[in-house]
């Protein structure tokens, strides 16, 4: 079974439901499409570690994403998000989050308390309001630096070249 699937730039309006049957899937790249939702079955991808949803038209994080508690990396940049749901804090294994170029103004109150493994947050935190703002200022004062992001994406591309699928 596939470990990495690249569906980037395919003008998808919806994710093929059979993707949700790929139990061994570790990384899914759905950047540069027209996705605004994901199938409810998406939560079955329990081995998923990396999820790239950047440059789509999401207005909210699908609940099915927040059920995949083993996610380590999420790119939700360049969407139409205005907030993150409280259930986003259930992603306790999350180390990397790119939420840049959205309209997020409020983070869940438990953001800094539950996401203890978060090492890199890319966003414009100065626009955030709410209880998590102090956490962001303390731990991510220079959140626009990208060396960690470049390293993660290089690893993703290398894996993608080695495991061409879909």
mmCIF file with all atom_site columns, C-alpha atoms in Angstrom:
data_model
loop_
_atom_site.group_PDB
_atom_site.id
_atom_site.type_symbol
_atom_site.label_atom_id
_atom_site.label_alt_id
_atom_site.label_comp_id
_atom_site.label_asym_id
_atom_site.label_entity_id
_atom_site.label_seq_id
_atom_site.pdbx_PDB_ins_code
_atom_site.Cartn_x
_atom_site.Cartn_y
_atom_site.Cartn_z
_atom_site.occupancy
_atom_site.B_iso_or_equiv
_atom_site.pdbx_formal_charge
_atom_site.auth_seq_id
_atom_site.auth_comp_id
_atom_site.auth_asym_id
_atom_site.auth_atom_id
_atom_site.pdbx_PDB_model_num
ATOM 1   C CA . UNK A 1 1   ? 0.000   0.000  0.000  1.00 0.00 ? 1   UNK A CA 1
ATOM 2   C CA . UNK A 1 2   ? 1.036   3.585  -0.566 1.00 0.00 ? 2   UNK A CA 1
ATOM 3   C CA . UNK A 1 3   ? 2.857   5.482  2.120  1.00 0.00 ? 3   UNK A CA 1
ATOM 4   C CA . UNK A 1 4   ? 2.760   8.841  0.333  1.00 0.00 ? 4   UNK A CA 1
ATOM 5   C CA . UNK A 1 5   ? 0.147   10.164 -2.051 1.00 0.00 ? 5   UNK A CA 1
ATOM 6   C CA . UNK A 1 6   ? 0.615   13.359 -4.018 1.00 0.00 ? 6   UNK A CA 1
ATOM 7   C CA . UNK A 1 7   ? -2.607  14.914 -5.336 1.00 0.00 ? 7   UNK A CA 1
ATOM 8   C CA . UNK A 1 8   ? -1.180  18.416 -5.532 1.00 0.00 ? 8   UNK A CA 1
ATOM 9   C CA . UNK A 1 9   ? -2.309  20.717 -8.322 1.00 0.00 ? 9   UNK A CA 1
ATOM 10  C CA . UNK A 1 10  ? -5.002  18.478 -9.806 1.00 0.00 ? 10  UNK A CA 1
ATOM 11  C CA . UNK A 1 11  ? -7.908  20.966 -9.585 1.00 0.00 ? 11  UNK A CA 1
ATOM 12  C CA . UNK A 1 12  ? -9.753  18.603 -7.234 1.00 0.00 ? 12  UNK A CA 1
ATOM 13  C CA . UNK A 1 13  ? -13.110 19.769 -5.902 1.00 0.00 ? 13  UNK A CA 1
ATOM 14  C CA . UNK A 1 14  ? -13.300 16.802 -3.533 1.00 0.00 ? 14  UNK A CA 1
ATOM 15  C CA . UNK A 1 15  ? -10.922 14.182 -2.263 1.00 0.00 ? 15  UNK A CA 1
ATOM 16  C CA . UNK A 1 16  ? -11.419 10.723 -3.792 1.00 0.00 ? 16  UNK A CA 1
ATOM 17  C CA . UNK A 1 17  ? -13.094 8.668  -1.040 1.00 0.00 ? 17  UNK A CA 1
ATOM 18  C CA . UNK A 1 18  ? -10.949 5.611  -1.800 1.00 0.00 ? 18  UNK A CA 1
ATOM 19  C CA . UNK A 1 19  ? -7.954  7.550  -0.393 1.00 0.00 ? 19  UNK A CA 1
ATOM 20  C CA . UNK A 1 20  ? -9.534  6.954  3.017  1.00 0.00 ? 20  UNK A CA 1
ATOM 21  C CA . UNK A 1 21  ? -9.056  3.208  2.540  1.00 0.00 ? 21  UNK A CA 1
ATOM 22  C CA . UNK A 1 22  ? -5.256  3.582  2.370  1.00 0.00 ? 22  UNK A CA 1
ATOM 23  C CA . UNK A 1 23  ? -4.602  2.429  5.948  1.00 0.00 ? 23  UNK A CA 1
ATOM 24  C CA . UNK A 1 24  ? -0.809  2.631  5.627  1.00 0.00 ? 24  UNK A CA 1
ATOM 25  C CA . UNK A 1 25  ? -0.832  6.195  4.277  1.00 0.00 ? 25  UNK A CA 1
ATOM 26  C CA . UNK A 1 26  ? 1.746   8.328  6.089  1.00 0.00 ? 26  UNK A CA 1
ATOM 27  C CA . UNK A 1 27  ? 1.739   11.559 4.075  1.00 0.00 ? 27  UNK A CA 1
ATOM 28  C CA . UNK A 1 28  ? -0.914  13.177 1.891  1.00 0.00 ? 28  UNK A CA 1
ATOM 29  C CA . UNK A 1 29  ? -0.242  16.207 -0.301 1.00 0.00 ? 29  UNK A CA 1
ATOM 30  C CA . UNK A 1 30  ? -3.431  17.926 -1.479 1.00 0.00 ? 30  UNK A CA 1
ATOM 31  C CA . UNK A 1 31  ? -2.012  21.419 -1.990 1.00 0.00 ? 31  UNK A CA 1
ATOM 32  C CA . UNK A 1 32  ? -3.119  23.679 -4.844 1.00 0.00 ? 32  UNK A CA 1
ATOM 33  C CA . UNK A 1 33  ? -6.604  22.293 -5.421 1.00 0.00 ? 33  UNK A CA 1
ATOM 34  C CA . UNK A 1 34  ? -10.142 23.574 -4.797 1.00 0.00 ? 34  UNK A CA 1
ATOM 35  C CA . UNK A 1 35  ? -10.934 21.533 -1.682 1.00 0.00 ? 35  UNK A CA 1
ATOM 36  C CA . UNK A 1 36  ? -13.307 22.965 0.914  1.00 0.00 ? 36  UNK A CA 1
ATOM 37  C CA . UNK A 1 37  ? -14.069 19.765 2.837  1.00 0.00 ? 37  UNK A CA 1
ATOM 38  C CA . UNK A 1 38  ? -12.870 16.216 3.388  1.00 0.00 ? 38  UNK A CA 1
ATOM 39  C CA . UNK A 1 39  ? -14.871 12.992 3.570  1.00 0.00 ? 39  UNK A CA 1
ATOM 40  C CA . UNK A 1 40  ? -15.948 11.914 7.049  1.00 0.00 ? 40  UNK A CA 1
ATOM 41  C CA . UNK A 1 41  ? -14.068 8.641  6.427  1.00 0.00 ? 41  UNK A CA 1
ATOM 42  C CA . UNK A 1 42  ? -10.862 10.700 6.413  1.00 0.00 ? 42  UNK A CA 1
ATOM 43  C CA . UNK A 1 43  ? -10.584 10.057 10.156 1.00 0.00 ? 43  UNK A CA 1
ATOM 44  C CA . UNK A 1 44  ? -9.742  6.415  9.341  1.00 0.00 ? 44  UNK A CA 1
ATOM 45  C CA . UNK A 1 45  ? -6.250  7.442  8.197  1.00 0.00 ? 45  UNK A CA 1
ATOM 46  C CA . UNK A 1 46  ? -4.827  6.761  11.653 1.00 0.00 ? 46  UNK A CA 1
ATOM 47  C CA . UNK A 1 47  ? -1.231  6.285  10.397 1.00 0.00 ? 47  UNK A CA 1
ATOM 48  C CA . UNK A 1 48  ? -1.146  9.692  8.716  1.00 0.00 ? 48  UNK A CA 1
ATOM 49  C CA . UNK A 1 49  ? 1.732   11.856 9.968  1.00 0.00 ? 49  UNK A CA 1
ATOM 50  C CA . UNK A 1 50  ? 1.901   14.631 7.360  1.00 0.00 ? 50  UNK A CA 1
ATOM 51  C CA . UNK A 1 51  ? -1.026  16.489 5.811  1.00 0.00 ? 51  UNK A CA 1
ATOM 52  C CA . UNK A 1 52  ? -0.593  19.254 3.253  1.00 0.00 ? 52  UNK A CA 1
ATOM 53  C CA . UNK A 1 53  ? -3.825  21.169 2.578  1.00 0.00 ? 53  UNK A CA 1
ATOM 54  C CA . UNK A 1 54  ? -2.303  24.516 1.631  1.00 0.00 ? 54  UNK A CA 1
ATOM 55  C CA . UNK A 1 55  ? -3.704  26.625 -1.215 1.00 0.00 ? 55  UNK A CA 1
ATOM 56  C CA . UNK A 1 56  ? -7.257  25.323 -1.167 1.00 0.00 ? 56  UNK A CA 1
ATOM 57  C CA . UNK A 1 57  ? -10.527 27.001 -0.141 1.00 0.00 ? 57  UNK A CA 1
ATOM 58  C CA . UNK A 1 58  ? -11.129 25.622 3.355  1.00 0.00 ? 58  UNK A CA 1
ATOM 59  C CA . UNK A 1 59  ? -13.098 27.996 5.576  1.00 0.00 ? 59  UNK A CA 1
ATOM 60  C CA . UNK A 1 60  ? -12.794 25.675 8.563  1.00 0.00 ? 60  UNK A CA 1
ATOM 61  C CA . UNK A 1 61  ? -10.693 22.715 9.616  1.00 0.00 ? 61  UNK A CA 1
ATOM 62  C CA . UNK A 1 62  ? -12.653 19.527 8.911  1.00 0.00 ? 62  UNK A CA 1
ATOM 63  C CA . UNK A 1 63  ? -13.526 17.682 12.128 1.00 0.00 ? 63  UNK A CA 1
ATOM 64  C CA . UNK A 1 64  ? -12.180 14.470 10.578 1.00 0.00 ? 64  UNK A CA 1
ATOM 65  C CA . UNK A 1 65  ? -8.664  16.009 10.575 1.00 0.00 ? 65  UNK A CA 1
ATOM 66  C CA . UNK A 1 66  ? -8.778  16.655 14.319 1.00 0.00 ? 66  UNK A CA 1
ATOM 67  C CA . UNK A 1 67  ? -9.543  12.962 14.898 1.00 0.00 ? 67  UNK A CA 1
ATOM 68  C CA . UNK A 1 68  ? -6.170  11.884 13.487 1.00 0.00 ? 68  UNK A CA 1
ATOM 69  C CA . UNK A 1 69  ? -4.295  12.472 16.715 1.00 0.00 ? 69  UNK A CA 1
ATOM 70  C CA . UNK A 1 70  ? -0.982  11.107 15.395 1.00 0.00 ? 70  UNK A CA 1
ATOM 71  C CA . UNK A 1 71  ? -0.502  13.968 12.922 1.00 0.00 ? 71  UNK A CA 1
ATOM 72  C CA . UNK A 1 72  ? 2.942   15.531 13.269 1.00 0.00 ? 72  UNK A CA 1
ATOM 73  C CA . UNK A 1 73  ? 2.833   18.092 10.450 1.00 0.00 ? 73  UNK A CA 1
ATOM 74  C CA . UNK A 1 74  ? -0.034  20.109 8.967  1.00 0.00 ? 74  UNK A CA 1
ATOM 75  C CA . UNK A 1 75  ? 0.125   22.766 6.281  1.00 0.00 ? 75  UNK A CA 1
ATOM 76  C CA . UNK A 1 76  ? -3.173  24.685 6.083  1.00 0.00 ? 76  UNK A CA 1
ATOM 77  C CA . UNK A 1 77  ? -1.637  27.835 4.629  1.00 0.00 ? 77  UNK A CA 1
ATOM 78  C CA . UNK A 1 78  ? -3.327  29.906 1.923  1.00 0.00 ? 78  UNK A CA 1
ATOM 79  C CA . UNK A 1 79  ? -6.893  28.973 2.770  1.00 0.00 ? 79  UNK A CA 1
ATOM 80  C CA . UNK A 1 80  ? -9.815  30.998 4.115  1.00 0.00 ? 80  UNK A CA 1
ATOM 81  C CA . UNK A 1 81  ? -9.650  30.006 7.765  1.00 0.00 ? 81  UNK A CA 1
ATOM 82  C CA . UNK A 1 82  ? -10.732 32.487 10.435 1.00 0.00 ? 82  UNK A CA 1
ATOM 83  C CA . UNK A 1 83  ? -10.231 30.258 13.477 1.00 0.00 ? 83  UNK A CA 1
ATOM 84  C CA . UNK A 1 84  ? -9.100  26.859 14.632 1.00 0.00 ? 84  UNK A CA 1
ATOM 85  C CA . UNK A 1 85  ? -11.642 24.646 16.397 1.00 0.00 ? 85  UNK A CA 1
ATOM 86  C CA . UNK A 1 86  ? -11.181 23.625 20.032 1.00 0.00 ? 86  UNK A CA 1
ATOM 87  C CA . UNK A 1 87  ? -10.804 20.030 18.797 1.00 0.00 ? 87  UNK A CA 1
ATOM 88  C CA . UNK A 1 88  ? -7.612  21.109 16.973 1.00 0.00 ? 88  UNK A CA 1
ATOM 89  C CA . UNK A 1 89  ? -5.936  20.910 20.393 1.00 0.00 ? 89  UNK A CA 1
ATOM 90  C CA . UNK A 1 90  ? -6.485  17.133 20.336 1.00 0.00 ? 90  UNK A CA 1
ATOM 91  C CA . UNK A 1 91  ? -3.599  16.902 17.845 1.00 0.00 ? 91  UNK A CA 1
ATOM 92  C CA . UNK A 1 92  ? -1.150  16.471 20.716 1.00 0.00 ? 92  UNK A CA 1
ATOM 93  C CA . UNK A 1 93  ? 1.606   14.954 18.527 1.00 0.00 ? 93  UNK A CA 1
ATOM 94  C CA . UNK A 1 94  ? 1.684   18.024 16.269 1.00 0.00 ? 94  UNK A CA 1
ATOM 95  C CA . UNK A 1 95  ? 5.190   19.449 15.858 1.00 0.00 ? 95  UNK A CA 1
ATOM 96  C CA . UNK A 1 96  ? 4.754   21.669 12.815 1.00 0.00 ? 96  UNK A CA 1
ATOM 97  C CA . UNK A 1 97  ? 1.840   23.891 11.819 1.00 0.00 ? 97  UNK A CA 1
ATOM 98  C CA . UNK A 1 98  ? 1.791   26.278 8.880  1.00 0.00 ? 98  UNK A CA 1
ATOM 99  C CA . UNK A 1 99  ? -1.350  28.383 9.124  1.00 0.00 ? 99  UNK A CA 1
ATOM 100 C CA . UNK A 1 100 ? 0.082   31.374 7.275  1.00 0.00 ? 100 UNK A CA 1
ATOM 101 C CA . UNK A 1 101 ? -1.951  33.442 4.828  1.00 0.00 ? 101 UNK A CA 1
ATOM 102 C CA . UNK A 1 102 ? -5.315  32.805 6.426  1.00 0.00 ? 102 UNK A CA 1
ATOM 103 C CA . UNK A 1 103 ? -7.492  35.163 8.432  1.00 0.00 ? 103 UNK A CA 1
ATOM 104 C CA . UNK A 1 104 ? -7.117  33.441 11.789 1.00 0.00 ? 104 UNK A CA 1
ATOM 105 C CA . UNK A 1 105 ? -7.786  35.876 14.589 1.00 0.00 ? 105 UNK A CA 1
ATOM 106 C CA . UNK A 1 106 ? -8.515  33.525 17.481 1.00 0.00 ? 106 UNK A CA 1
ATOM 107 C CA . UNK A 1 107 ? -6.866  30.379 18.733 1.00 0.00 ? 107 UNK A CA 1
ATOM 108 C CA . UNK A 1 108 ? -8.484  27.854 21.053 1.00 0.00 ? 108 UNK A CA 1
ATOM 109 C CA . UNK A 1 109 ? -7.793  28.650 24.724 1.00 0.00 ? 109 UNK A CA 1
ATOM 110 C CA . UNK A 1 110 ? -6.009  25.302 25.250 1.00 0.00 ? 110 UNK A CA 1
ATOM 111 C CA . UNK A 1 111 ? -3.714  25.779 22.219 1.00 0.00 ? 111 UNK A CA 1
ATOM 112 C CA . UNK A 1 112 ? -0.530  26.400 24.179 1.00 0.00 ? 112 UNK A CA 1
ATOM 113 C CA . UNK A 1 113 ? -1.345  23.973 26.953 1.00 0.00 ? 113 UNK A CA 1
ATOM 114 C CA . UNK A 1 114 ? -2.205  20.903 24.887 1.00 0.00 ? 114 UNK A CA 1
ATOM 115 C CA . UNK A 1 115 ? 0.086   21.289 21.869 1.00 0.00 ? 115 UNK A CA 1
ATOM 116 C CA . UNK A 1 116 ? 3.273   20.870 23.887 1.00 0.00 ? 116 UNK A CA 1
ATOM 117 C CA . UNK A 1 117 ? 5.216   19.172 21.091 1.00 0.00 ? 117 UNK A CA 1
ATOM 118 C CA . UNK A 1 118 ? 4.665   22.051 18.662 1.00 0.00 ? 118 UNK A CA 1
ATOM 119 C CA . UNK A 1 119 ? 8.118   23.185 17.548 1.00 0.00 ? 119 UNK A CA 1
ATOM 120 C CA . UNK A 1 120 ? 7.253   25.406 14.625 1.00 0.00 ? 120 UNK A CA 1
ATOM 121 C CA . UNK A 1 121 ? 4.269   27.623 14.008 1.00 0.00 ? 121 UNK A CA 1
ATOM 122 C CA . UNK A 1 122 ? 4.167   29.686 10.851 1.00 0.00 ? 122 UNK A CA 1
ATOM 123 C CA . UNK A 1 123 ? 1.567   32.399 10.839 1.00 0.00 ? 123 UNK A CA 1
ATOM 124 C CA . UNK A 1 124 ? 1.107   36.052 11.546 1.00 0.00 ? 124 UNK A CA 1
ATOM 125 C CA . UNK A 1 125 ? 0.607   35.710 15.290 1.00 0.00 ? 125 UNK A CA 1
ATOM 126 C CA . UNK A 1 126 ? 0.394   39.463 15.815 1.00 0.00 ? 126 UNK A CA 1
ATOM 127 C CA . UNK A 1 127 ? -3.186  39.289 14.523 1.00 0.00 ? 127 UNK A CA 1
ATOM 128 C CA . UNK A 1 128 ? -4.230  36.640 17.052 1.00 0.00 ? 128 UNK A CA 1
ATOM 129 C CA . UNK A 1 129 ? -6.422  37.470 20.012 1.00 0.00 ? 129 UNK A CA 1
ATOM 130 C CA . UNK A 1 130 ? -7.433  35.456 23.031 1.00 0.00 ? 130 UNK A CA 1
ATOM 131 C CA . UNK A 1 131 ? -5.773  33.461 25.827 1.00 0.00 ? 131 UNK A CA 1
ATOM 132 C CA . UNK A 1 132 ? -3.226  31.741 23.581 1.00 0.00 ? 132 UNK A CA 1
ATOM 133 C CA . UNK A 1 133 ? -1.654  35.006 22.406 1.00 0.00 ? 133 UNK A CA 1
ATOM 134 C CA . UNK A 1 134 ? 0.761   35.225 25.346 1.00 0.00 ? 134 UNK A CA 1
ATOM 135 C CA . UNK A 1 135 ? 1.892   31.674 24.656 1.00 0.00 ? 135 UNK A CA 1
ATOM 136 C CA . UNK A 1 136 ? 2.660   32.541 21.046 1.00 0.00 ? 136 UNK A CA 1
ATOM 137 C CA . UNK A 1 137 ? 4.591   35.665 21.909 1.00 0.00 ? 137 UNK A CA 1
ATOM 138 C CA . UNK A 1 138 ? 6.664   33.778 24.453 1.00 0.00 ? 138 UNK A CA 1
ATOM 139 C CA . UNK A 1 139 ? 7.468   30.681 22.375 1.00 0.00 ? 139 UNK A CA 1
ATOM 140 C CA . UNK A 1 140 ? 7.303   31.914 18.782 1.00 0.00 ? 140 UNK A CA 1
ATOM 141 C CA . UNK A 1 141 ? 8.663   35.461 18.713 1.00 0.00 ? 141 UNK A CA 1
ATOM 142 C CA . UNK A 1 142 ? 10.132  35.021 15.220 1.00 0.00 ? 142 UNK A CA 1
ATOM 143 C CA . UNK A 1 143 ? 7.575   32.743 13.637 1.00 0.00 ? 143 UNK A CA 1
ATOM 144 C CA . UNK A 1 144 ? 8.422   33.894 10.136 1.00 0.00 ? 144 UNK A CA 1
ATOM 145 C CA . UNK A 1 145 ? 11.723  31.974 10.031 1.00 0.00 ? 145 UNK A CA 1
ATOM 146 C CA . UNK A 1 146 ? 11.499  28.951 7.776  1.00 0.00 ? 146 UNK A CA 1
ATOM 147 C CA . UNK A 1 147 ? 14.573  26.681 8.030  1.00 0.00 ? 147 UNK A CA 1
ATOM 148 C CA . UNK A 1 148 ? 12.565  23.969 9.809  1.00 0.00 ? 148 UNK A CA 1
ATOM 149 C CA . UNK A 1 149 ? 9.819   24.197 7.182  1.00 0.00 ? 149 UNK A CA 1
ATOM 150 C CA . UNK A 1 150 ? 12.331  23.911 4.349  1.00 0.00 ? 150 UNK A CA 1
ATOM 151 C CA . UNK A 1 151 ? 13.874  20.841 5.973  1.00 0.00 ? 151 UNK A CA 1
ATOM 152 C CA . UNK A 1 152 ? 10.460  19.160 6.393  1.00 0.00 ? 152 UNK A CA 1
ATOM 153 C CA . UNK A 1 153 ? 9.443   19.892 2.812  1.00 0.00 ? 153 UNK A CA 1
ATOM 154 C CA . UNK A 1 154 ? 12.776  18.637 1.461  1.00 0.00 ? 154 UNK A CA 1
ATOM 155 C CA . UNK A 1 155 ? 12.201  15.381 3.355  1.00 0.00 ? 155 UNK A CA 1
ATOM 156 C CA . UNK A 1 156 ? 8.645   15.210 2.011  1.00 0.00 ? 156 UNK A CA 1
ATOM 157 C CA . UNK A 1 157 ? 9.793   15.779 -1.590 1.00 0.00 ? 157 UNK A CA 1
ATOM 158 C CA . UNK A 1 158 ? 12.543  13.161 -1.237 1.00 0.00 ? 158 UNK A CA 1
ATOM 159 C CA . UNK A 1 159 ? 10.037  10.588 0.058  1.00 0.00 ? 159 UNK A CA 1
ATOM 160 C CA . UNK A 1 160 ? 7.620   11.589 -2.680 1.00 0.00 ? 160 UNK A CA 1
ATOM 161 C CA . UNK A 1 161 ? 10.237  11.011 -5.404 1.00 0.00 ? 161 UNK A CA 1
ATOM 162 C CA . UNK A 1 162 ? 11.057  7.598  -3.945 1.00 0.00 ? 162 UNK A CA 1
ATOM 163 C CA . UNK A 1 163 ? 7.415   6.495  -3.616 1.00 0.00 ? 163 UNK A CA 1
ATOM 164 C CA . UNK A 1 164 ? 5.583   7.967  -6.618 1.00 0.00 ? 164 UNK A CA 1
ATOM 165 C CA . UNK A 1 165 ? 1.913   7.100  -6.224 1.00 0.00 ? 165 UNK A CA 1
ATOM 166 C CA . UNK A 1 166 ? -1.480  8.210  -7.550 1.00 0.00 ? 166 UNK A CA 1
#
